[in-house]
Amino acid sequence: MRKSTVLQWSPHESDAFAIGAAENLKVYRFSSSERQSMSLLGGVPDVQQLRCVSWNPDPAQRWTFAIGTASGKLVLHDCTPDTAGPTSALCEFVPRSLRTCFSAAWNPSSPNLVAAGLDKVRSDFGVLVWDVRRGGSAGAGGGVSGQAGEPPAAQPRRSSGAADGFSSCLSFDVSAVGATRTVEEPLAQLGNSEAAVSIAWAPASPSCLLSGTGFRWVRLYDLRSREAANGAPVFSCHAHAKSVNGVSFDPFQEHRFVTHSDDPDGLIKGWDLRVLRDSTPLFTISTSGAHSTGVDSGARGAPIGRGGMNIAWCPTRRGLLSTLVEGSPTLCLWDVDRALLR
């Protein structure tokens, strides 16, 4: 998997955003006043091979990030501005088999749950759901509470016996000083022997999680179902010819989402979660040559070429979808709703 830069806007403040690169994460604030400026708020300077980032949606934990790494660890970091400490790491969740963590997603309705999408390994699961309350005390919103730089302290142990005239002494286990809490037991394990390249929680169903696999499938898991106990999906949809590299829900229509792949035509497909069993997309957009099938060519901008693609819904305008391809200077905007009404 190619290295890439990750950008995420804050779910809490309209002027704050984070940029993650291979070895660090930085949080910025943009000022749109007459004298436009950008200031660094904080970050994580020593990430070990960052692969994905997810910003905690819980207002009580507004500066907590889940960072997925090349080793498969999902590490929670507290990036609260103007705080100092030896480390920003709160807790790390470690899979049984170490492999790349492709994607991470907080549950917006239950922010104590965070999911990780991992590379394929034989006889192990590609999607792990972690409960952050197992890695620290639960805050008001169910997240990890406490300040960065407060790792476990060494606890005294009293021993008896004569030594140099003393009847007793205190000893400390210093190996735990400065260590980050580690959790190795996930709440749920899904998708046996299958890579989960992209994941997203369903806004309308807090217990449901979508996974885009390393080979053509979109799978729906329900943590309440009997199937989930065995790591099996409720149902699956044949979405693309290759890996499903992205799953993104429409912020204005909670049942609608889009997927994309790295096939030659750069296809983006729109789906309705309620009729996903039919494996029939609502629309299909071909980003190659800014030509679409099913949806009229509604892109504002020049055609974009091949490469790793990023897609995102506009959070303020209904039905507006943006696409950007690695190596291309062009950003395309697709007015999906307007095209569907034609």
Tab-separated table of N, CA, C and O in Angstrom, residues 219-281:
chain	number	residue	atom	x	y	z
A	219	ARG	N	-19.350	-5.544	2.800
A	219	ARG	CA	-20.039	-6.421	3.741
A	219	ARG	C	-20.641	-5.598	4.880
A	219	ARG	O	-20.008	-4.652	5.372
A	220	LEU	N	-21.842	-5.989	5.286
A	220	LEU	CA	-22.525	-5.321	6.389
A	220	LEU	C	-22.524	-6.237	7.601
A	220	LEU	O	-23.005	-7.371	7.537
A	221	TYR	N	-21.984	-5.732	8.709
A	221	TYR	CA	-21.960	-6.472	9.966
A	221	TYR	C	-22.870	-5.774	10.972
A	221	TYR	O	-22.917	-4.542	11.038
A	222	ASP	N	-23.587	-6.575	11.757
A	222	ASP	CA	-24.424	-6.057	12.838
A	222	ASP	C	-23.940	-6.693	14.138
A	222	ASP	O	-24.032	-7.916	14.304
A	223	LEU	N	-23.420	-5.879	15.026
A	223	LEU	CA	-22.841	-6.414	16.255
A	223	LEU	C	-23.867	-7.124	17.127
A	223	LEU	O	-23.498	-7.914	18.006
A	224	ARG	N	-25.159	-6.869	16.885
A	224	ARG	CA	-26.201	-7.518	17.678
A	224	ARG	C	-26.620	-8.867	17.114
A	224	ARG	O	-27.340	-9.617	17.768
A	225	SER	N	-26.202	-9.178	15.892
A	225	SER	CA	-26.695	-10.373	15.218
A	225	SER	C	-25.961	-11.636	15.660
A	225	SER	O	-24.850	-11.581	16.195
A	226	ARG	N	-26.584	-12.761	15.394
A	226	ARG	CA	-25.955	-14.045	15.679
A	226	ARG	C	-24.750	-14.271	14.772
A	226	ARG	O	-23.769	-14.901	15.164
A	227	GLU	N	-24.822	-13.732	13.542
A	227	GLU	CA	-23.718	-13.898	12.604
A	227	GLU	C	-22.437	-13.250	13.128
A	227	GLU	O	-21.332	-13.773	12.940
A	228	ALA	N	-22.588	-12.087	13.785
A	228	ALA	CA	-21.410	-11.363	14.271
A	228	ALA	C	-20.641	-12.157	15.317
A	228	ALA	O	-19.424	-11.988	15.462
A	229	ALA	N	-21.319	-13.022	16.041
A	229	ALA	CA	-20.637	-13.838	17.050
A	229	ALA	C	-19.590	-14.742	16.410
A	229	ALA	O	-18.605	-15.119	17.046
A	230	ASN	N	-19.804	-15.083	15.130
A	230	ASN	CA	-18.849	-15.900	14.393
A	230	ASN	C	-18.022	-15.080	13.411
A	230	ASN	O	-17.296	-15.650	12.581
A	231	GLY	N	-18.172	-13.766	13.476
A	231	GLY	CA	-17.422	-12.898	12.578
A	231	GLY	C	-17.994	-12.812	11.183
A	231	GLY	O	-17.315	-12.332	10.258
A	232	ALA	N	-19.246	-13.265	10.990
A	232	ALA	CA	-19.846	-13.296	9.660
A	232	ALA	C	-20.721	-12.068	9.424
A	232	ALA	O	-21.302	-11.509	10.356
A	233	PRO	N	-20.849	-11.622	8.167
A	233	PRO	CA	-21.695	-10.472	7.866
A	233	PRO	C	-23.169	-10.835	7.821
A	233	PRO	O	-23.536	-12.015	7.663
A	234	VAL	N	-24.022	-9.833	7.946
A	234	VAL	CA	-25.463	-10.035	7.768
A	234	VAL	C	-25.752	-10.301	6.299
A	234	VAL	O	-26.537	-11.174	5.951
A	235	PHE	N	-25.140	-9.520	5.419
A	235	PHE	CA	-25.183	-9.802	3.985
A	235	PHE	C	-24.046	-9.072	3.302
A	235	PHE	O	-23.384	-8.211	3.898
A	236	SER	N	-23.800	-9.435	2.027
A	236	SER	CA	-22.687	-8.893	1.264
A	236	SER	C	-23.175	-8.411	-0.091
A	236	SER	O	-24.195	-8.872	-0.606
A	237	CYS	N	-22.416	-7.482	-0.666
A	237	CYS	CA	-22.753	-6.914	-1.956
A	237	CYS	C	-21.503	-6.895	-2.834
A	237	CYS	O	-20.440	-6.442	-2.406
A	238	HIS	N	-21.654	-7.400	-4.073
A	238	HIS	CA	-20.553	-7.353	-5.041
A	238	HIS	C	-20.480	-5.932	-5.587
A	238	HIS	O	-21.260	-5.556	-6.454
A	239	ALA	N	-19.525	-5.139	-5.096
A	239	ALA	CA	-19.513	-3.708	-5.388
A	239	ALA	C	-18.597	-3.331	-6.544
A	239	ALA	O	-18.965	-2.508	-7.392
A	240	HIS	N	-17.391	-3.886	-6.593
A	240	HIS	CA	-16.404	-3.495	-7.602
A	240	HIS	C	-15.641	-4.723	-8.082
A	240	HIS	O	-15.738	-5.803	-7.503
A	241	ALA	N	-14.866	-4.521	-9.148
A	241	ALA	CA	-14.076	-5.618	-9.687
A	241	ALA	C	-12.789	-5.823	-8.887
A	241	ALA	O	-12.217	-6.912	-8.898
A	242	LYS	N	-12.352	-4.764	-8.194
A	242	LYS	CA	-11.129	-4.850	-7.392
A	242	LYS	C	-11.443	-4.457	-5.952
A	242	LYS	O	-12.593	-4.467	-5.533
A	243	SER	N	-10.403	-4.090	-5.220
A	243	SER	CA	-10.589	-3.759	-3.808
A	243	SER	C	-11.466	-2.530	-3.637
A	243	SER	O	-11.440	-1.599	-4.451
A	244	VAL	N	-12.253	-2.516	-2.569
A	244	VAL	CA	-13.132	-1.382	-2.254
A	244	VAL	C	-12.340	-0.458	-1.326
A	244	VAL	O	-12.253	-0.684	-0.124
A	245	ASN	N	-11.791	0.595	-1.901
A	245	ASN	CA	-10.819	1.421	-1.179
A	245	ASN	C	-11.440	2.503	-0.317
A	245	ASN	O	-10.725	3.140	0.473
A	246	GLY	N	-12.726	2.738	-0.457
A	246	GLY	CA	-13.358	3.779	0.346
A	246	GLY	C	-14.838	3.544	0.513
A	246	GLY	O	-15.515	3.099	-0.418
A	247	VAL	N	-15.349	3.837	1.705
A	247	VAL	CA	-16.783	3.793	2.011
A	247	VAL	C	-17.108	5.094	2.742
A	247	VAL	O	-16.505	5.389	3.772
A	248	SER	N	-18.058	5.867	2.214
A	248	SER	CA	-18.359	7.169	2.805
A	248	SER	C	-19.861	7.422	2.773
A	248	SER	O	-20.487	7.384	1.704
A	249	PHE	N	-20.442	7.711	3.947
A	249	PHE	CA	-21.875	7.965	4.056
A	249	PHE	C	-22.189	9.435	3.784
A	249	PHE	O	-21.429	10.337	4.156
A	250	ASP	N	-23.333	9.663	3.138
A	250	ASP	CA	-23.825	10.996	2.836
A	250	ASP	C	-24.283	11.656	4.142
A	250	ASP	O	-25.128	11.103	4.849
A	251	PRO	N	-23.760	12.837	4.487
A	251	PRO	CA	-24.162	13.477	5.743
A	251	PRO	C	-25.607	13.966	5.756
A	251	PRO	O	-26.146	14.257	6.825
A	252	PHE	N	-26.259	14.044	4.573
A	252	PHE	CA	-27.637	14.518	4.499
A	252	PHE	C	-28.650	13.392	4.309
A	252	PHE	O	-29.835	13.573	4.575
A	253	GLN	N	-28.205	12.234	3.816
A	253	GLN	CA	-29.079	11.070	3.641
A	253	GLN	C	-28.396	9.878	4.307
A	253	GLN	O	-27.470	9.287	3.742
A	254	GLU	N	-28.860	9.536	5.482
A	254	GLU	CA	-28.151	8.578	6.326
A	254	GLU	C	-28.086	7.170	5.760
A	254	GLU	O	-27.240	6.372	6.181
A	255	HIS	N	-28.959	6.840	4.799
A	255	HIS	CA	-28.925	5.501	4.209
A	255	HIS	C	-28.067	5.441	2.942
A	255	HIS	O	-27.792	4.353	2.443
A	256	ARG	N	-27.648	6.595	2.422
A	256	ARG	CA	-26.904	6.610	1.163
A	256	ARG	C	-25.402	6.696	1.425
A	256	ARG	O	-24.946	7.469	2.269
A	257	PHE	N	-24.652	5.908	0.671
A	257	PHE	CA	-23.198	5.950	0.780
A	257	PHE	C	-22.572	5.685	-0.574
A	257	PHE	O	-23.229	5.197	-1.505
A	258	VAL	N	-21.308	6.031	-0.698
A	258	VAL	CA	-20.576	5.787	-1.937
A	258	VAL	C	-19.366	4.912	-1.643
A	258	VAL	O	-18.831	4.900	-0.529
A	259	THR	N	-18.943	4.176	-2.672
A	259	THR	CA	-17.724	3.375	-2.603
A	259	THR	C	-16.879	3.693	-3.825
A	259	THR	O	-17.381	4.164	-4.847
A	260	HIS	N	-15.592	3.436	-3.722
A	260	HIS	CA	-14.726	3.604	-4.894
A	260	HIS	C	-13.645	2.552	-4.885
A	260	HIS	O	-13.333	1.941	-3.846
A	261	SER	N	-13.077	2.315	-6.066
A	261	SER	CA	-12.074	1.285	-6.247
A	261	SER	C	-10.932	1.847	-7.078
A	261	SER	O	-10.966	2.997	-7.519
A	262	ASP	N	-9.894	1.020	-7.306
A	262	ASP	CA	-8.767	1.461	-8.122
A	262	ASP	C	-8.795	0.814	-9.500
A	262	ASP	O	-7.759	0.602	-10.123
A	263	ASP	N	-10.000	0.500	-10.002
A	263	ASP	CA	-10.114	-0.067	-11.333
A	263	ASP	C	-9.775	1.008	-12.377
A	263	ASP	O	-9.738	2.206	-12.078
A	264	PRO	N	-9.512	0.611	-13.626
A	264	PRO	CA	-9.049	1.560	-14.646
A	264	PRO	C	-9.987	2.741	-14.881
A	264	PRO	O	-9.530	3.832	-15.227
A	265	ASP	N	-11.294	2.552	-14.719
A	265	ASP	CA	-12.239	3.636	-14.970
A	265	ASP	C	-12.438	4.551	-13.764
A	265	ASP	O	-13.173	5.538	-13.853
A	266	GLY	N	-11.804	4.223	-12.647
A	266	GLY	CA	-11.961	5.038	-11.458
A	266	GLY	C	-13.409	5.153	-11.026
A	266	GLY	O	-13.919	6.251	-10.769
A	267	LEU	N	-14.087	4.026	-10.930
A	267	LEU	CA	-15.532	4.039	-10.681
A	267	LEU	C	-15.873	4.423	-9.246
A	267	LEU	O	-15.255	3.950	-8.297
A	268	ILE	N	-16.896	5.270	-9.136
A	268	ILE	CA	-17.539	5.577	-7.859
A	268	ILE	C	-18.978	5.114	-7.969
A	268	ILE	O	-19.657	5.416	-8.960
A	269	LYS	N	-19.441	4.388	-6.964
A	269	LYS	CA	-20.814	3.884	-6.994
A	269	LYS	C	-21.567	4.352	-5.762
A	269	LYS	O	-21.021	4.372	-4.652
A	270	GLY	N	-22.818	4.748	-5.975
A	270	GLY	CA	-23.681	5.148	-4.882
A	270	GLY	C	-24.654	4.035	-4.538
A	270	GLY	O	-25.172	3.351	-5.427
A	271	TRP	N	-24.925	3.866	-3.239
A	271	TRP	CA	-25.746	2.744	-2.773
A	271	TRP	C	-26.757	3.226	-1.735
A	271	TRP	O	-26.545	4.234	-1.060
A	272	ASP	N	-27.838	2.460	-1.627
A	272	ASP	CA	-28.817	2.655	-0.563
A	272	ASP	C	-28.695	1.458	0.376
A	272	ASP	O	-28.895	0.308	-0.046
A	273	LEU	N	-28.361	1.719	1.622
A	273	LEU	CA	-28.132	0.638	2.576
A	273	LEU	C	-29.357	-0.253	2.739
A	273	LEU	O	-29.235	-1.455	2.999
A	274	ARG	N	-30.547	0.300	2.547
A	274	ARG	CA	-31.785	-0.461	2.750
A	274	ARG	C	-32.026	-1.496	1.666
A	274	ARG	O	-32.781	-2.457	1.882
A	275	VAL	N	-31.434	-1.318	0.484
A	275	VAL	CA	-31.630	-2.271	-0.626
A	275	VAL	C	-30.285	-2.794	-1.117
A	275	VAL	O	-30.128	-3.120	-2.284
A	276	LEU	N	-29.343	-2.887	-0.208
A	276	LEU	CA	-28.000	-3.315	-0.590
A	276	LEU	C	-27.978	-4.762	-1.070
A	276	LEU	O	-27.119	-5.148	-1.868
A	277	ARG	N	-28.929	-5.560	-0.612
A	277	ARG	CA	-28.972	-6.976	-1.007
A	277	ARG	C	-29.112	-7.144	-2.519
A	277	ARG	O	-28.686	-8.163	-3.083
A	278	ASP	N	-29.698	-6.153	-3.180
A	278	ASP	CA	-29.919	-6.260	-4.625
A	278	ASP	C	-28.640	-6.103	-5.430
A	278	ASP	O	-28.613	-6.425	-6.623
A	279	SER	N	-27.569	-5.613	-4.788
A	279	SER	CA	-26.290	-5.366	-5.470
A	279	SER	C	-26.439	-4.455	-6.681
A	279	SER	O	-25.686	-4.549	-7.649
A	280	THR	N	-27.447	-3.573	-6.639
A	280	THR	CA	-27.686	-2.629	-7.730
A	280	THR	C	-27.423	-1.213	-7.234
A	280	THR	O	-28.122	-0.716	-6.354
A	281	PRO	N	-26.409	-0.530	-7.789
A	281	PRO	CA	-26.094	0.819	-7.306
A	281	PRO	C	-27.151	1.840	-7.723
A	281	PRO	O	-27.832	1.680	-8.735
